[in-house]
PDB file of C-alpha atoms in Angstrom:
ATOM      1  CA  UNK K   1      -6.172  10.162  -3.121  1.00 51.00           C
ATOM      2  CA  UNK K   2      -7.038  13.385  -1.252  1.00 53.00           C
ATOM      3  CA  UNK K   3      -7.252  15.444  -4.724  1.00 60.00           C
ATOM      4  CA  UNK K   4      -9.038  18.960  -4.067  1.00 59.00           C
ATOM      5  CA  UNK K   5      -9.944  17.800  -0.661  1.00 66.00           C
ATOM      6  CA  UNK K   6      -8.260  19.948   2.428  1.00 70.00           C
ATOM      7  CA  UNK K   7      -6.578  17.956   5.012  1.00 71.00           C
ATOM      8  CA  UNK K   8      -6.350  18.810   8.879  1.00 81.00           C
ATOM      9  CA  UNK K   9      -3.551  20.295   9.713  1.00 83.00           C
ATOM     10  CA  UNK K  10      -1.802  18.072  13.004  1.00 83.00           C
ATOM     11  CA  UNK K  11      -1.613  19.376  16.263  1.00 85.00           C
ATOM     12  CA  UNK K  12       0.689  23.052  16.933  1.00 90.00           C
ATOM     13  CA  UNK K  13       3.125  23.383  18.892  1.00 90.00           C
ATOM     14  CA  UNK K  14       1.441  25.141  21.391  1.00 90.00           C
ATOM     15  CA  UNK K  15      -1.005  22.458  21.811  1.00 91.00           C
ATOM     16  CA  UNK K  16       1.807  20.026  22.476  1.00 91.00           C
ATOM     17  CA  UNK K  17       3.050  18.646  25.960  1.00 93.00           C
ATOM     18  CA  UNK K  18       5.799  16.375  27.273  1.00 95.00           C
ATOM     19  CA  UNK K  19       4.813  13.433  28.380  1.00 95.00           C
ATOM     20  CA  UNK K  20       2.366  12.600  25.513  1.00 94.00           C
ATOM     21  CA  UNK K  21       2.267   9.398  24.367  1.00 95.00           C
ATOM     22  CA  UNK K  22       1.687   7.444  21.560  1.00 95.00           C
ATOM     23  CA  UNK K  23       1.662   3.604  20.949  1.00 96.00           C
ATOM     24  CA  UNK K  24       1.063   1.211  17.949  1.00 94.00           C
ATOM     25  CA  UNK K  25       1.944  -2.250  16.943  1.00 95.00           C
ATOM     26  CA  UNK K  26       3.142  -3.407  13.434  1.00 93.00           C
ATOM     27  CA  UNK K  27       2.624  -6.772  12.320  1.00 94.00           C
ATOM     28  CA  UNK K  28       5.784  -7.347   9.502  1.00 90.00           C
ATOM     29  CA  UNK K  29       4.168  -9.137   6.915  1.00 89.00           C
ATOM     30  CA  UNK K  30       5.713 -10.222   3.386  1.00 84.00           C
ATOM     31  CA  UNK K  31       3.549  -7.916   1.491  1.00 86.00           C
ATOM     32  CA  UNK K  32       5.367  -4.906   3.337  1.00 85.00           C
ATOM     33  CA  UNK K  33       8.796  -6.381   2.914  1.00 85.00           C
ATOM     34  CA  UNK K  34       7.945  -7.047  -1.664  1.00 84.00           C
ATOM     35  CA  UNK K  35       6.579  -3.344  -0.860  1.00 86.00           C
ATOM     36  CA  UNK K  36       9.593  -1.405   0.163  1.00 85.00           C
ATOM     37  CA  UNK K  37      12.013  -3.690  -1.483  1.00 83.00           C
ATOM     38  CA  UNK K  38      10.441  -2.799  -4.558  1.00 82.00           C
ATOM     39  CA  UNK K  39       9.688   1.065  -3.571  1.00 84.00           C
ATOM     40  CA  UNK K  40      13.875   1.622  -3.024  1.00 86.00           C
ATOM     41  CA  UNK K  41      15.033  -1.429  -5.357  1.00 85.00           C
ATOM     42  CA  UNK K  42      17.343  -2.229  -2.249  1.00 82.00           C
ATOM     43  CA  UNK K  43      18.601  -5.989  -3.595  1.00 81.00           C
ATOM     44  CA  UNK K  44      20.381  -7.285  -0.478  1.00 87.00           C
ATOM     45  CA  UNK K  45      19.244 -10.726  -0.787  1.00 87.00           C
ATOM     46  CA  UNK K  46      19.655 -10.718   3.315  1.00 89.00           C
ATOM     47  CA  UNK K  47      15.815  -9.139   3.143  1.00 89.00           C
ATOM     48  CA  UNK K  48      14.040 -11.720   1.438  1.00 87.00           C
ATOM     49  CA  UNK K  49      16.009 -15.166   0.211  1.00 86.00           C
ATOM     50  CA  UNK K  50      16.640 -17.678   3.373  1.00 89.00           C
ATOM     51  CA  UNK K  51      19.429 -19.733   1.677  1.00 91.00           C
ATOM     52  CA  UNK K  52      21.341 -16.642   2.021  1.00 93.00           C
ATOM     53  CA  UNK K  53      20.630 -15.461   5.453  1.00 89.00           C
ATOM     54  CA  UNK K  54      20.928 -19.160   6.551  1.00 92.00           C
ATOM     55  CA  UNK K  55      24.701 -18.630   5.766  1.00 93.00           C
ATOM     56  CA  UNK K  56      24.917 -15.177   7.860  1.00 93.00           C
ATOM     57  CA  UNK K  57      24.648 -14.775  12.076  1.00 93.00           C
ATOM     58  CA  UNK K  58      21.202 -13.767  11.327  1.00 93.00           C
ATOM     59  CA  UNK K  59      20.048 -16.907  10.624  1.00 92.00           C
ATOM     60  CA  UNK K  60      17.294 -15.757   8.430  1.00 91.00           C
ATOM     61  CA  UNK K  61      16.180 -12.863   6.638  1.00 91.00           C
ATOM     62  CA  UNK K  62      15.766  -9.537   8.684  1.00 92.00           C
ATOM     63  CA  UNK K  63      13.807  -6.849   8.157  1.00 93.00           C
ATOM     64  CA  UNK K  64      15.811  -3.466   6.921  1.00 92.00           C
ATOM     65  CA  UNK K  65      16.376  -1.178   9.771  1.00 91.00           C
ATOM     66  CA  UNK K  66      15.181   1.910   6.714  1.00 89.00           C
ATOM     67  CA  UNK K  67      11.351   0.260   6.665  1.00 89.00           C
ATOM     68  CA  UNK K  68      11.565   0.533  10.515  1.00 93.00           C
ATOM     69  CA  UNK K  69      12.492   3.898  10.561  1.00 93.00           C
ATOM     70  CA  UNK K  70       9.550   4.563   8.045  1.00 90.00           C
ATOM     71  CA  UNK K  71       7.073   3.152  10.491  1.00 92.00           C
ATOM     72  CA  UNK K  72       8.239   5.769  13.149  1.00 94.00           C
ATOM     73  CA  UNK K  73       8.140   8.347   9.952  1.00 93.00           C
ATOM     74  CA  UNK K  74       4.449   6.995   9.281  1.00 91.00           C
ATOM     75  CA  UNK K  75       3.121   7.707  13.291  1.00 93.00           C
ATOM     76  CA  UNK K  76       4.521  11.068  13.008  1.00 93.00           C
ATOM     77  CA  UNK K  77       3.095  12.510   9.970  1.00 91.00           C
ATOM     78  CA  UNK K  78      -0.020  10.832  11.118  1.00 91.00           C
ATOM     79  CA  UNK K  79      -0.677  11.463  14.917  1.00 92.00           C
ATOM     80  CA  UNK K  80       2.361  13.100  16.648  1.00 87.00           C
ATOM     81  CA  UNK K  81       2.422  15.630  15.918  1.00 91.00           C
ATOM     82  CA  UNK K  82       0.566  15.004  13.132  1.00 89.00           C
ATOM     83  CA  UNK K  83      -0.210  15.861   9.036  1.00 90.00           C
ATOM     84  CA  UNK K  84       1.961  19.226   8.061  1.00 89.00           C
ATOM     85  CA  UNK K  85       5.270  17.660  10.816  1.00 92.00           C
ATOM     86  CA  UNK K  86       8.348  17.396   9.193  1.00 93.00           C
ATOM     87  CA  UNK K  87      11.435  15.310  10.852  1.00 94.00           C
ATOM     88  CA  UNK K  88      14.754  17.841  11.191  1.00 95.00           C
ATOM     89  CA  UNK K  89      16.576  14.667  13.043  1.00 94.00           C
ATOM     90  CA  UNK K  90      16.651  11.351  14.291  1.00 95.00           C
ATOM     91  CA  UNK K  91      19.114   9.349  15.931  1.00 97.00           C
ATOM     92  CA  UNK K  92      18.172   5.587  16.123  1.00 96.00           C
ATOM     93  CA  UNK K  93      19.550   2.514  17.419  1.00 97.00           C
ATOM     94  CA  UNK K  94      18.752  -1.148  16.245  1.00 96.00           C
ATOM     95  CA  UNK K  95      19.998  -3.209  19.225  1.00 95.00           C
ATOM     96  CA  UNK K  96      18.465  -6.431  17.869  1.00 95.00           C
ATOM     97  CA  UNK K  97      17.466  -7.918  14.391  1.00 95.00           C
ATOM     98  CA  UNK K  98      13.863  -7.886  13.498  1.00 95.00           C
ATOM     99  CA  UNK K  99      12.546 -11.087  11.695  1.00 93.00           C
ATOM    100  CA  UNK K 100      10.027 -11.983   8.988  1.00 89.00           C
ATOM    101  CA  UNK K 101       6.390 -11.948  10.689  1.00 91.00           C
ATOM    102  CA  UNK K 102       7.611 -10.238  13.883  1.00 92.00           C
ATOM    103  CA  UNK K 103       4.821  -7.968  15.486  1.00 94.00           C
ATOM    104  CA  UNK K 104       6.482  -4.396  16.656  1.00 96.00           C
ATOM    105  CA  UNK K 105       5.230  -2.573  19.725  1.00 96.00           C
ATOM    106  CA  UNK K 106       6.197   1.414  19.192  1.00 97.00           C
ATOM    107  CA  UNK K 107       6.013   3.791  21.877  1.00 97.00           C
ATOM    108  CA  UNK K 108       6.808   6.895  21.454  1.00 96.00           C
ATOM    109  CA  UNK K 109       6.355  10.002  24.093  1.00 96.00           C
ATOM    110  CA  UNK K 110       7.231  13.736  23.848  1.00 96.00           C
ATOM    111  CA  UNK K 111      10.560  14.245  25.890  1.00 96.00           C
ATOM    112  CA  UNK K 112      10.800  18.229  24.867  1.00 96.00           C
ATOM    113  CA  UNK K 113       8.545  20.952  23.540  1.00 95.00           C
ATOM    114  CA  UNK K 114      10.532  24.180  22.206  1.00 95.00           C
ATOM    115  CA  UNK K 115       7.698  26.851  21.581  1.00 94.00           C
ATOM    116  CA  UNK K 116      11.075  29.384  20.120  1.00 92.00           C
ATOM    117  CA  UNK K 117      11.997  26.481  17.687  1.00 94.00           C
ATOM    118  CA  UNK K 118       8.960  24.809  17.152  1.00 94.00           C
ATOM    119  CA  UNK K 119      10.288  21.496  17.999  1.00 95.00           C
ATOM    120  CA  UNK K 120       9.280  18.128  19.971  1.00 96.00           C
ATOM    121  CA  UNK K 121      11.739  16.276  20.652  1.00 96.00           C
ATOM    122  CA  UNK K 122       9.987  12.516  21.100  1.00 96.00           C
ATOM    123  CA  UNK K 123      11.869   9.442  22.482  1.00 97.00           C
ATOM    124  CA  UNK K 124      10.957   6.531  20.561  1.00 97.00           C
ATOM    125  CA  UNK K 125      10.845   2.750  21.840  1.00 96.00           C
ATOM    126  CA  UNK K 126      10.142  -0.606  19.719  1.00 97.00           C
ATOM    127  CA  UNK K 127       9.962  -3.886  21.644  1.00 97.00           C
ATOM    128  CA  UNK K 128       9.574  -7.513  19.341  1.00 94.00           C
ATOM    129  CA  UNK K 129       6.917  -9.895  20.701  1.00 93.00           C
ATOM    130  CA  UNK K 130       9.044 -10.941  23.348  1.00 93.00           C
ATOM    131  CA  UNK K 131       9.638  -8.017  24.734  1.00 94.00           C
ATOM    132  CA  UNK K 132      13.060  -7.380  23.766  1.00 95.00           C
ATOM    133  CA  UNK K 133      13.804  -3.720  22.831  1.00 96.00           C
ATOM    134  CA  UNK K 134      14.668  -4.125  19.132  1.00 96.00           C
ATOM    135  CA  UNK K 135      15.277  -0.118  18.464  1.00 96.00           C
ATOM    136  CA  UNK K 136      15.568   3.289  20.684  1.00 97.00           C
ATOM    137  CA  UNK K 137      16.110   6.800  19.774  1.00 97.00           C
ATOM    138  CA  UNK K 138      15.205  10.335  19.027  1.00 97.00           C
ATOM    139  CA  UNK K 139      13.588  12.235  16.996  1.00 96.00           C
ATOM    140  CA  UNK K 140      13.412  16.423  16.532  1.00 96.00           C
ATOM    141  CA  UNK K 141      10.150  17.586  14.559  1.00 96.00           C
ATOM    142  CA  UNK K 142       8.652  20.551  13.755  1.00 94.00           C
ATOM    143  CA  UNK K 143       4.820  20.571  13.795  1.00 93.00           C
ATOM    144  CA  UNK K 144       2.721  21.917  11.464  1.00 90.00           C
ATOM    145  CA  UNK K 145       2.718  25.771  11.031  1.00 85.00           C
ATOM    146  CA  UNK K 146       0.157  27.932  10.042  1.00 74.00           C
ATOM    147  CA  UNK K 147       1.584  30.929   8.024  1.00 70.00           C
ATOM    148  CA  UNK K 148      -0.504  34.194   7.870  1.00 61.00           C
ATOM    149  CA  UNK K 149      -2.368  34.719   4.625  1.00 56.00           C
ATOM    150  CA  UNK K 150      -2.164  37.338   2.143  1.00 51.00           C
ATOM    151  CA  UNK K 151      -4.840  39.955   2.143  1.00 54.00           C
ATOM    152  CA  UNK K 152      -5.820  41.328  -0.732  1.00 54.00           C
ATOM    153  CA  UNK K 153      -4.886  45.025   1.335  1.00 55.00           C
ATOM    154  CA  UNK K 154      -1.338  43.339   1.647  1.00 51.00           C
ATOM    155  CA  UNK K 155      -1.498  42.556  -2.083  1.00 50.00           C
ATOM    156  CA  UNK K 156      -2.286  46.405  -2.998  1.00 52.00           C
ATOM    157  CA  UNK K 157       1.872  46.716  -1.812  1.00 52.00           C
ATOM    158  CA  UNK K 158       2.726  44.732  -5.227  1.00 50.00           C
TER     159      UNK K 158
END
């Protein structure tokens, strides 16, 4: 916990450019699945129990498009833009299931960088270990902002 501490702000959007890039891989483990199940006590038994998804055209269980879309959440509060970005929209499509144990390659690039707005705009990519793309989409942020302190002259207004 980052109590008292200050945090870096992420990166401004004037120190943003398209064609930035950013790529991780996620490993889907069961520990992360018991996690988020239990974080949004979401019950579908098509997450976790394989007698069920055995009697579904999955097969097996799948992993819930929402914990995907937090991974792509995660990468850009942490690096693009960074801590202090919010997400104003996304538009995301699963084309393909992603199983138990799967490892995820993300990419995800800056497409469009409003100064007037403050927005990126960053195209995002995940491929499954065989290289299938597994989800594609958008997302509009708006990176951190830095807002003007109060002086103690301004204060002398009050």
């Amino acid at each position: 916990m980052l109590l008292g501490k200050k945090r870096k702000l992420g990166r401004k959007i004037e120190d943003m450019a398209i064609g930035e890039k950013l790529k991780l891989t996620e490993n889907i483990e069961d520990k992360d699945l018991l996690l988020y199940l239990g974080l949004t006590n979401d019950g579908n038994p098509l997450y976790i129990q394989h007698d069920f998804a055995s009697q579904t055209k999955f097969e097996k269980p799948v992993v819930p498009t929402a914990m995907l879309t937090g991974i792509i959440t995660s990468a850009v509060s942490k690096y693009l833009p960074g801590p202090g970005s919010y997400i104003k929209e996304q538009h995301l499509k699963f084309s393909k299931p992603v199983y138990h144990y799967a490892s995820i390659d993300f990419l995800l690039e800056v497409t469009e960088v409003n100064v007037a707005a403050n927005e990126v705009t960053v195209r995002v990519e995940a491929a499954d270990e065989n290289g299938d793309l597994v989800l594609e989409g958008n997302i509009i942020a708006n990176p951190p902002q830095v807002l003007s302190q109060l002086t103690t002259q301004a204060m002398d207004n009050f």
